[in-house]
PDB file of C-alpha atoms in Angstrom:
ATOM      1  CA  ALA A   1      10.230 -15.465 -40.160  1.00 96.00           C
ATOM      2  CA  TYR A   2      13.743 -16.900 -39.951  1.00 96.00           C
ATOM      3  CA  ASN A   3      15.017 -13.799 -41.763  1.00 97.00           C
ATOM      4  CA  GLY A   4      14.459 -11.836 -38.554  1.00 97.00           C
ATOM      5  CA  LYS A   5      11.282 -10.039 -39.560  1.00 97.00           C
ATOM      6  CA  VAL A   6       7.781 -10.085 -38.097  1.00 97.00           C
ATOM      7  CA  TYR A   7       5.138  -9.510 -40.776  1.00 97.00           C
ATOM      8  CA  ALA A   8       1.572  -8.255 -40.483  1.00 97.00           C
ATOM      9  CA  ILE A   9      -0.514  -9.195 -43.515  1.00 97.00           C
ATOM     10  CA  ASP A  10      -4.047  -8.058 -44.275  1.00 97.00           C
ATOM     11  CA  ALA A  11      -6.213 -11.174 -44.032  1.00 96.00           C
ATOM     12  CA  ASP A  12      -8.502 -10.100 -46.897  1.00 98.00           C
ATOM     13  CA  SER A  13      -6.169  -8.489 -49.409  1.00 98.00           C
ATOM     14  CA  ARG A  14      -3.033 -10.519 -48.517  1.00 97.00           C
ATOM     15  CA  LEU A  15      -1.073  -7.262 -48.698  1.00 98.00           C
ATOM     16  CA  GLU A  16       1.612  -6.452 -46.159  1.00 97.00           C
ATOM     17  CA  LYS A  17       0.546  -3.907 -43.544  1.00 97.00           C
ATOM     18  CA  TRP A  18       3.948  -3.621 -41.884  1.00 98.00           C
ATOM     19  CA  ASN A  19       7.062  -5.561 -41.010  1.00 97.00           C
ATOM     20  CA  TYR A  20       9.348  -5.182 -38.041  1.00 97.00           C
ATOM     21  CA  ASP A  21      12.980  -6.211 -38.442  1.00 97.00           C
ATOM     22  CA  ILE A  22      14.575  -7.383 -35.187  1.00 96.00           C
ATOM     23  CA  GLY A  23      17.844  -8.238 -36.919  1.00 95.00           C
ATOM     24  CA  SER A  24      18.075 -11.808 -35.623  1.00 97.00           C
ATOM     25  CA  SER A  25      16.501 -15.099 -36.667  1.00 98.00           C
ATOM     26  CA  ILE A  26      13.101 -16.090 -35.255  1.00 98.00           C
ATOM     27  CA  ALA A  27      12.318 -19.782 -34.714  1.00 96.00           C
ATOM     28  CA  GLY A  28       9.498 -19.670 -32.154  1.00 94.00           C
ATOM     29  CA  GLY A  29       5.926 -18.521 -32.654  1.00 95.00           C
ATOM     30  CA  VAL A  30       4.323 -15.271 -31.574  1.00 97.00           C
ATOM     31  CA  ALA A  31       1.813 -14.445 -28.848  1.00 98.00           C
ATOM     32  CA  VAL A  32      -0.666 -11.591 -29.321  1.00 97.00           C
ATOM     33  CA  VAL A  33      -2.567 -10.201 -26.339  1.00 97.00           C
ATOM     34  CA  ASP A  34      -4.367  -6.845 -25.952  1.00 96.00           C
ATOM     35  CA  GLY A  35      -2.849  -5.345 -29.087  1.00 97.00           C
ATOM     36  CA  THR A  36       0.728  -6.360 -28.334  1.00 98.00           C
ATOM     37  CA  LEU A  37       2.755  -9.057 -30.070  1.00 98.00           C
ATOM     38  CA  PHE A  38       5.523 -10.892 -28.179  1.00 98.00           C
ATOM     39  CA  VAL A  39       8.271 -12.866 -29.900  1.00 98.00           C
ATOM     40  CA  GLY A  40      11.738 -14.147 -29.032  1.00 98.00           C
ATOM     41  CA  SER A  41      14.903 -14.128 -31.130  1.00 98.00           C
ATOM     42  CA  PHE A  42      18.204 -15.934 -31.622  1.00 98.00           C
ATOM     43  CA  GLU A  43      20.014 -13.031 -30.006  1.00 98.00           C
ATOM     44  CA  GLY A  44      18.216 -13.917 -26.766  1.00 98.00           C
ATOM     45  CA  LYS A  45      15.797 -10.990 -26.695  1.00 98.00           C
ATOM     46  CA  LEU A  46      12.042 -10.938 -26.124  1.00 98.00           C
ATOM     47  CA  TYR A  47      10.399  -8.229 -28.231  1.00 98.00           C
ATOM     48  CA  ALA A  48       7.029  -6.519 -27.811  1.00 98.00           C
ATOM     49  CA  VAL A  49       5.437  -4.884 -30.858  1.00 98.00           C
ATOM     50  CA  ASP A  50       2.271  -2.818 -31.289  1.00 98.00           C
ATOM     51  CA  VAL A  51       0.139  -4.868 -33.708  1.00 97.00           C
ATOM     52  CA  ALA A  52      -1.601  -1.776 -35.084  1.00 96.00           C
ATOM     53  CA  THR A  53       1.558   0.109 -36.037  1.00 96.00           C
ATOM     54  CA  GLY A  54       4.436  -2.367 -35.999  1.00 97.00           C
ATOM     55  CA  GLU A  55       6.320  -0.124 -33.587  1.00 97.00           C
ATOM     56  CA  PRO A  56       8.223  -1.531 -30.571  1.00 97.00           C
ATOM     57  CA  ARG A  57       6.705  -1.175 -27.127  1.00 97.00           C
ATOM     58  CA  GLN A  58       8.496   0.819 -24.454  1.00 96.00           C
ATOM     59  CA  GLY A  59      10.429  -1.250 -21.902  1.00 97.00           C
ATOM     60  CA  PHE A  60      11.393  -3.970 -24.403  1.00 98.00           C
ATOM     61  CA  PRO A  61      13.306  -5.946 -25.584  1.00 98.00           C
ATOM     62  CA  PHE A  62      14.051  -8.100 -22.560  1.00 98.00           C
ATOM     63  CA  GLN A  63      17.500  -9.709 -22.698  1.00 98.00           C
ATOM     64  CA  THR A  64      18.341 -13.335 -21.821  1.00 98.00           C
ATOM     65  CA  GLU A  65      21.695 -15.086 -22.116  1.00 98.00           C
ATOM     66  CA  ASP A  66      21.006 -17.401 -25.069  1.00 98.00           C
ATOM     67  CA  LYS A  67      18.653 -18.026 -27.983  1.00 98.00           C
ATOM     68  CA  ILE A  68      14.886 -17.915 -27.447  1.00 98.00           C
ATOM     69  CA  VAL A  69      13.150 -20.571 -29.539  1.00 97.00           C
ATOM     70  CA  SER A  70      10.250 -21.018 -27.125  1.00 95.00           C
ATOM     71  CA  THR A  71       6.917 -19.513 -28.131  1.00 97.00           C
ATOM     72  CA  PRO A  72       5.876 -17.116 -25.337  1.00 98.00           C
ATOM     73  CA  VAL A  73       2.611 -17.514 -23.451  1.00 98.00           C
ATOM     74  CA  VAL A  74       0.829 -14.503 -21.909  1.00 98.00           C
ATOM     75  CA  GLN A  75      -1.526 -14.804 -18.968  1.00 97.00           C
ATOM     76  CA  ASP A  76      -2.794 -12.230 -16.476  1.00 96.00           C
ATOM     77  CA  GLY A  77      -0.384  -9.568 -17.707  1.00 97.00           C
ATOM     78  CA  THR A  78       2.706 -11.782 -17.543  1.00 98.00           C
ATOM     79  CA  VAL A  79       4.758 -13.205 -20.410  1.00 98.00           C
ATOM     80  CA  TYR A  80       6.180 -16.668 -19.707  1.00 98.00           C
ATOM     81  CA  PHE A  81       8.900 -18.069 -21.973  1.00 98.00           C
ATOM     82  CA  GLY A  82      11.992 -20.235 -21.933  1.00 98.00           C
ATOM     83  CA  SER A  83      15.504 -19.658 -23.222  1.00 98.00           C
ATOM     84  CA  LEU A  84      18.355 -21.942 -24.218  1.00 98.00           C
ATOM     85  CA  ASP A  85      20.223 -20.365 -21.271  1.00 98.00           C
ATOM     86  CA  HIS A  86      18.380 -23.035 -19.189  1.00 98.00           C
ATOM     87  CA  ARG A  87      15.966 -20.525 -17.643  1.00 98.00           C
ATOM     88  CA  LEU A  88      12.233 -19.918 -17.591  1.00 98.00           C
ATOM     89  CA  TYR A  89      11.249 -16.247 -17.382  1.00 98.00           C
ATOM     90  CA  ALA A  90       8.173 -14.368 -16.229  1.00 98.00           C
ATOM     91  CA  VAL A  91       8.168 -10.782 -17.542  1.00 98.00           C
ATOM     92  CA  ASP A  92       5.619  -8.031 -16.964  1.00 98.00           C
ATOM     93  CA  ALA A  93       3.797  -7.569 -20.283  1.00 98.00           C
ATOM     94  CA  GLY A  94       3.450  -3.838 -19.712  1.00 97.00           C
ATOM     95  CA  THR A  95       6.842  -2.828 -18.361  1.00 97.00           C
ATOM     96  CA  GLY A  96       9.232  -5.514 -19.605  1.00 98.00           C
ATOM     97  CA  GLU A  97      10.537  -6.118 -16.094  1.00 98.00           C
ATOM     98  CA  LEU A  98      11.179  -9.526 -14.521  1.00 98.00           C
ATOM     99  CA  LYS A  99       8.320 -10.397 -12.167  1.00 97.00           C
ATOM    100  CA  TRP A 100      10.033 -13.138 -10.155  1.00 98.00           C
ATOM    101  CA  ASP A 101      12.962 -12.552  -7.814  1.00 97.00           C
ATOM    102  CA  GLU A 102      15.011 -14.497 -10.351  1.00 97.00           C
ATOM    103  CA  PRO A 103      14.329 -16.710 -13.389  1.00 98.00           C
ATOM    104  CA  PHE A 104      13.652 -20.399 -12.784  1.00 98.00           C
ATOM    105  CA  GLU A 105      16.779 -22.434 -13.485  1.00 98.00           C
ATOM    106  CA  SER A 106      16.609 -25.882 -15.084  1.00 98.00           C
ATOM    107  CA  GLY A 107      19.429 -28.207 -16.087  1.00 97.00           C
ATOM    108  CA  GLY A 108      19.080 -27.636 -19.829  1.00 98.00           C
ATOM    109  CA  GLY A 109      17.759 -25.340 -22.504  1.00 98.00           C
ATOM    110  CA  ILE A 110      14.015 -24.678 -22.574  1.00 98.00           C
ATOM    111  CA  ALA A 111      12.470 -24.683 -26.046  1.00 97.00           C
ATOM    112  CA  SER A 112       8.958 -25.846 -25.151  1.00 95.00           C
ATOM    113  CA  PRO A 113       6.143 -23.317 -24.942  1.00 96.00           C
ATOM    114  CA  PRO A 114       5.047 -23.244 -21.299  1.00 98.00           C
ATOM    115  CA  LEU A 115       1.637 -24.555 -20.278  1.00 98.00           C
ATOM    116  CA  ILE A 116      -0.174 -22.597 -17.546  1.00 98.00           C
ATOM    117  CA  VAL A 117      -3.001 -24.160 -15.554  1.00 98.00           C
ATOM    118  CA  GLU A 118      -4.524 -22.840 -12.318  1.00 97.00           C
ATOM    119  CA  GLY A 119      -1.512 -20.800 -11.258  1.00 98.00           C
ATOM    120  CA  VAL A 120       1.126 -23.378 -12.179  1.00 98.00           C
ATOM    121  CA  VAL A 121       3.533 -23.268 -15.141  1.00 98.00           C
ATOM    122  CA  TYR A 122       4.364 -26.647 -16.673  1.00 98.00           C
ATOM    123  CA  VAL A 123       7.364 -26.943 -18.983  1.00 98.00           C
ATOM    124  CA  GLY A 124       9.905 -29.519 -20.134  1.00 98.00           C
ATOM    125  CA  SER A 125      13.622 -29.004 -20.557  1.00 98.00           C
ATOM    126  CA  PHE A 126      16.545 -30.349 -22.556  1.00 97.00           C
ATOM    127  CA  ASP A 127      17.781 -31.925 -19.311  1.00 97.00           C
ATOM    128  CA  GLY A 128      15.090 -34.600 -19.761  1.00 97.00           C
ATOM    129  CA  LYS A 129      13.064 -33.306 -16.832  1.00 98.00           C
ATOM    130  CA  PHE A 130       9.549 -31.892 -16.734  1.00 98.00           C
ATOM    131  CA  TYR A 131       8.846 -29.108 -14.228  1.00 98.00           C
ATOM    132  CA  ALA A 132       5.860 -27.642 -12.410  1.00 98.00           C
ATOM    133  CA  ILE A 133       6.565 -24.076 -11.228  1.00 98.00           C
ATOM    134  CA  TYR A 134       4.344 -21.714  -9.259  1.00 98.00           C
ATOM    135  CA  ALA A 135       3.373 -18.917 -11.650  1.00 98.00           C
ATOM    136  CA  ASP A 136       3.381 -16.152  -9.024  1.00 97.00           C
ATOM    137  CA  THR A 137       6.775 -16.872  -7.442  1.00 98.00           C
ATOM    138  CA  GLY A 138       8.807 -18.950  -9.892  1.00 98.00           C
ATOM    139  CA  LYS A 139       9.421 -21.558  -7.198  1.00 98.00           C
ATOM    140  CA  LEU A 140       9.452 -25.274  -7.939  1.00 98.00           C
ATOM    141  CA  LYS A 141       6.334 -27.325  -7.147  1.00 98.00           C
ATOM    142  CA  TRP A 142       7.626 -30.665  -8.428  1.00 98.00           C
ATOM    143  CA  VAL A 143       9.911 -32.204 -11.040  1.00 98.00           C
ATOM    144  CA  PHE A 144       9.268 -35.333 -13.119  1.00 98.00           C
ATOM    145  CA  GLU A 145      12.509 -37.179 -13.876  1.00 98.00           C
ATOM    146  CA  ASP A 146      11.488 -40.398 -15.647  1.00 96.00           C
ATOM    147  CA  ALA A 147      12.289 -39.285 -19.210  1.00 97.00           C
ATOM    148  CA  SER A 148      15.675 -39.903 -20.822  1.00 97.00           C
ATOM    149  CA  ASP A 149      15.752 -37.230 -23.549  1.00 97.00           C
ATOM    150  CA  TRP A 150      14.616 -33.688 -24.345  1.00 97.00           C
ATOM    151  CA  PHE A 151      11.124 -32.311 -23.991  1.00 97.00           C
ATOM    152  CA  PHE A 152      10.598 -30.194 -27.096  1.00 94.00           C
ATOM    153  CA  SER A 153       6.856 -29.733 -27.640  1.00 95.00           C
ATOM    154  CA  LYS A 154       4.160 -28.051 -25.583  1.00 96.00           C
ATOM    155  CA  ALA A 155       2.411 -30.263 -23.055  1.00 98.00           C
ATOM    156  CA  LEU A 156      -1.351 -30.685 -22.775  1.00 98.00           C
ATOM    157  CA  TYR A 157      -3.661 -30.609 -19.758  1.00 98.00           C
ATOM    158  CA  ASP A 158      -6.924 -32.497 -19.317  1.00 98.00           C
ATOM    159  CA  ASN A 159      -8.866 -33.479 -16.199  1.00 97.00           C
ATOM    160  CA  GLY A 160      -5.950 -33.236 -13.768  1.00 97.00           C
ATOM    161  CA  ILE A 161      -3.402 -34.915 -16.046  1.00 98.00           C
ATOM    162  CA  ILE A 162      -0.471 -33.396 -17.920  1.00 98.00           C
ATOM    163  CA  TYR A 163       0.327 -35.164 -21.187  1.00 98.00           C
ATOM    164  CA  ALA A 164       3.918 -34.567 -22.274  1.00 98.00           C
ATOM    165  CA  CYS A 165       5.896 -36.001 -25.183  1.00 98.00           C
ATOM    166  CA  SER A 166       9.658 -36.535 -25.229  1.00 98.00           C
ATOM    167  CA  LEU A 167      12.366 -37.161 -27.776  1.00 98.00           C
ATOM    168  CA  ASP A 168      12.907 -40.466 -25.932  1.00 98.00           C
ATOM    169  CA  ARG A 169       9.872 -41.679 -27.986  1.00 98.00           C
ATOM    170  CA  ASN A 170       7.528 -41.775 -24.990  1.00 98.00           C
ATOM    171  CA  VAL A 171       4.212 -40.140 -24.180  1.00 98.00           C
ATOM    172  CA  TYR A 172       3.937 -39.434 -20.448  1.00 98.00           C
ATOM    173  CA  ALA A 173       0.795 -38.883 -18.404  1.00 98.00           C
ATOM    174  CA  ILE A 174       1.740 -36.976 -15.253  1.00 98.00           C
ATOM    175  CA  ASP A 175      -0.525 -36.231 -12.304  1.00 98.00           C
ATOM    176  CA  ALA A 176      -0.689 -32.418 -12.172  1.00 98.00           C
ATOM    177  CA  VAL A 177      -0.832 -32.379  -8.369  1.00 97.00           C
ATOM    178  CA  SER A 178       1.839 -34.904  -7.411  1.00 97.00           C
ATOM    179  CA  GLY A 179       4.157 -34.969 -10.415  1.00 98.00           C
ATOM    180  CA  GLU A 180       3.970 -38.780 -10.486  1.00 97.00           C
ATOM    181  CA  LEU A 181       3.007 -40.957 -13.450  1.00 96.00           C
ATOM    182  CA  ALA A 182      -0.802 -40.993 -13.621  1.00 97.00           C
ATOM    183  CA  SER A 183      -2.261 -43.956 -11.766  1.00 94.00           C
ATOM    184  CA  GLY A 184      -4.256 -45.236 -14.749  1.00 95.00           C
ATOM    185  CA  TRP A 185      -1.156 -45.594 -16.924  1.00 96.00           C
ATOM    186  CA  SER A 186       0.898 -48.691 -16.081  1.00 93.00           C
ATOM    187  CA  GLU A 187       3.790 -47.218 -18.097  1.00 96.00           C
ATOM    188  CA  PRO A 188       4.477 -44.441 -20.630  1.00 98.00           C
ATOM    189  CA  PHE A 189       3.385 -45.143 -24.206  1.00 98.00           C
ATOM    190  CA  ASP A 190       6.398 -45.884 -26.413  1.00 98.00           C
ATOM    191  CA  THR A 191       6.144 -44.809 -30.054  1.00 98.00           C
ATOM    192  CA  GLY A 192       8.723 -45.875 -32.586  1.00 95.00           C
ATOM    193  CA  GLY A 193      10.360 -42.486 -32.947  1.00 98.00           C
ATOM    194  CA  ARG A 194      11.103 -39.132 -31.403  1.00 98.00           C
ATOM    195  CA  ILE A 195       8.131 -36.886 -30.672  1.00 98.00           C
ATOM    196  CA  ARG A 196       8.602 -33.215 -31.526  1.00 96.00           C
ATOM    197  CA  SER A 197       4.995 -32.190 -32.158  1.00 94.00           C
ATOM    198  CA  SER A 198       2.436 -31.287 -29.515  1.00 96.00           C
ATOM    199  CA  PRO A 199      -0.331 -33.754 -28.596  1.00 98.00           C
ATOM    200  CA  VAL A 200      -4.016 -32.921 -29.022  1.00 98.00           C
ATOM    201  CA  ILE A 201      -7.265 -34.364 -27.709  1.00 98.00           C
ATOM    202  CA  VAL A 202      -9.962 -35.104 -30.280  1.00 97.00           C
ATOM    203  CA  GLY A 203     -13.198 -36.875 -29.412  1.00 95.00           C
ATOM    204  CA  GLY A 204     -11.830 -38.115 -26.105  1.00 96.00           C
ATOM    205  CA  VAL A 205      -8.707 -39.568 -27.739  1.00 98.00           C
ATOM    206  CA  LEU A 206      -5.125 -38.402 -27.162  1.00 98.00           C
ATOM    207  CA  VAL A 207      -3.570 -37.993 -30.628  1.00 98.00           C
ATOM    208  CA  VAL A 208       0.212 -38.010 -31.004  1.00 98.00           C
ATOM    209  CA  ALA A 209       2.415 -37.834 -34.106  1.00 98.00           C
ATOM    210  CA  SER A 210       5.816 -39.530 -33.996  1.00 98.00           C
ATOM    211  CA  GLU A 211       8.934 -39.434 -36.160  1.00 98.00           C
ATOM    212  CA  ASP A 212       8.352 -43.121 -36.904  1.00 98.00           C
ATOM    213  CA  GLY A 213       5.863 -41.803 -39.461  1.00 98.00           C
ATOM    214  CA  LYS A 214       2.768 -42.824 -37.530  1.00 98.00           C
ATOM    215  CA  VAL A 215      -0.065 -40.985 -35.811  1.00 98.00           C
ATOM    216  CA  TYR A 216      -1.299 -42.669 -32.628  1.00 98.00           C
ATOM    217  CA  GLY A 217      -4.622 -42.502 -30.852  1.00 98.00           C
ATOM    218  CA  LEU A 218      -4.357 -43.284 -27.137  1.00 98.00           C
ATOM    219  CA  ASP A 219      -6.862 -43.887 -24.389  1.00 98.00           C
ATOM    220  CA  LEU A 220      -6.644 -40.887 -22.052  1.00 97.00           C
ATOM    221  CA  GLU A 221      -7.120 -42.911 -18.871  1.00 95.00           C
ATOM    222  CA  THR A 222      -4.989 -45.995 -19.592  1.00 97.00           C
ATOM    223  CA  GLY A 223      -2.473 -44.913 -22.230  1.00 97.00           C
ATOM    224  CA  GLU A 224      -3.358 -47.915 -24.377  1.00 97.00           C
ATOM    225  CA  GLU A 225      -3.387 -47.634 -28.166  1.00 98.00           C
TER     226      GLU A 225
END
């Protein structure tokens, strides 16, 4: 919650089991893997909490240099998350230590939850760029630079294509291998407003909600409405 507490509530009784007060506002979501909850805070720390007891895990919190509003993603024992200090981090879920030689540096704050597919981390930044980063090293694979405003929501992967939405009103389909606009899309799809929510695929249709007050259904292969 924004009051700085993480709550565990019994799903049947609706009674509180425990709460953990980190003392700083929480805007991003939580990730729970193997009995441990990970969450970031406005004071720039990534916390790890035992979900059974509500007690902090040893080796945490991990400190960054600005607010963490990105929801962490855990895969293969590594926690991936962005910070408004412009960096993407990969932290060992067991020890709390940085796994890369150094964090990946972008040109703006990172609020989007990272997307991880086949050893590559995909994430957008407030610099208007969308990055593909090797998950094991933190080195850049490619960067997509066609957008003109922030990437705020989590991207989506399907059949070799990354679908990413920007505050510039556009939905982008990016080839996951090359980082170029997908060949089937003649141009990005322009909605009438900023896009802050994450896209989903339902019944073979890419569904996107825009701040113009409309929900769009797009053809996955062509980007047509």
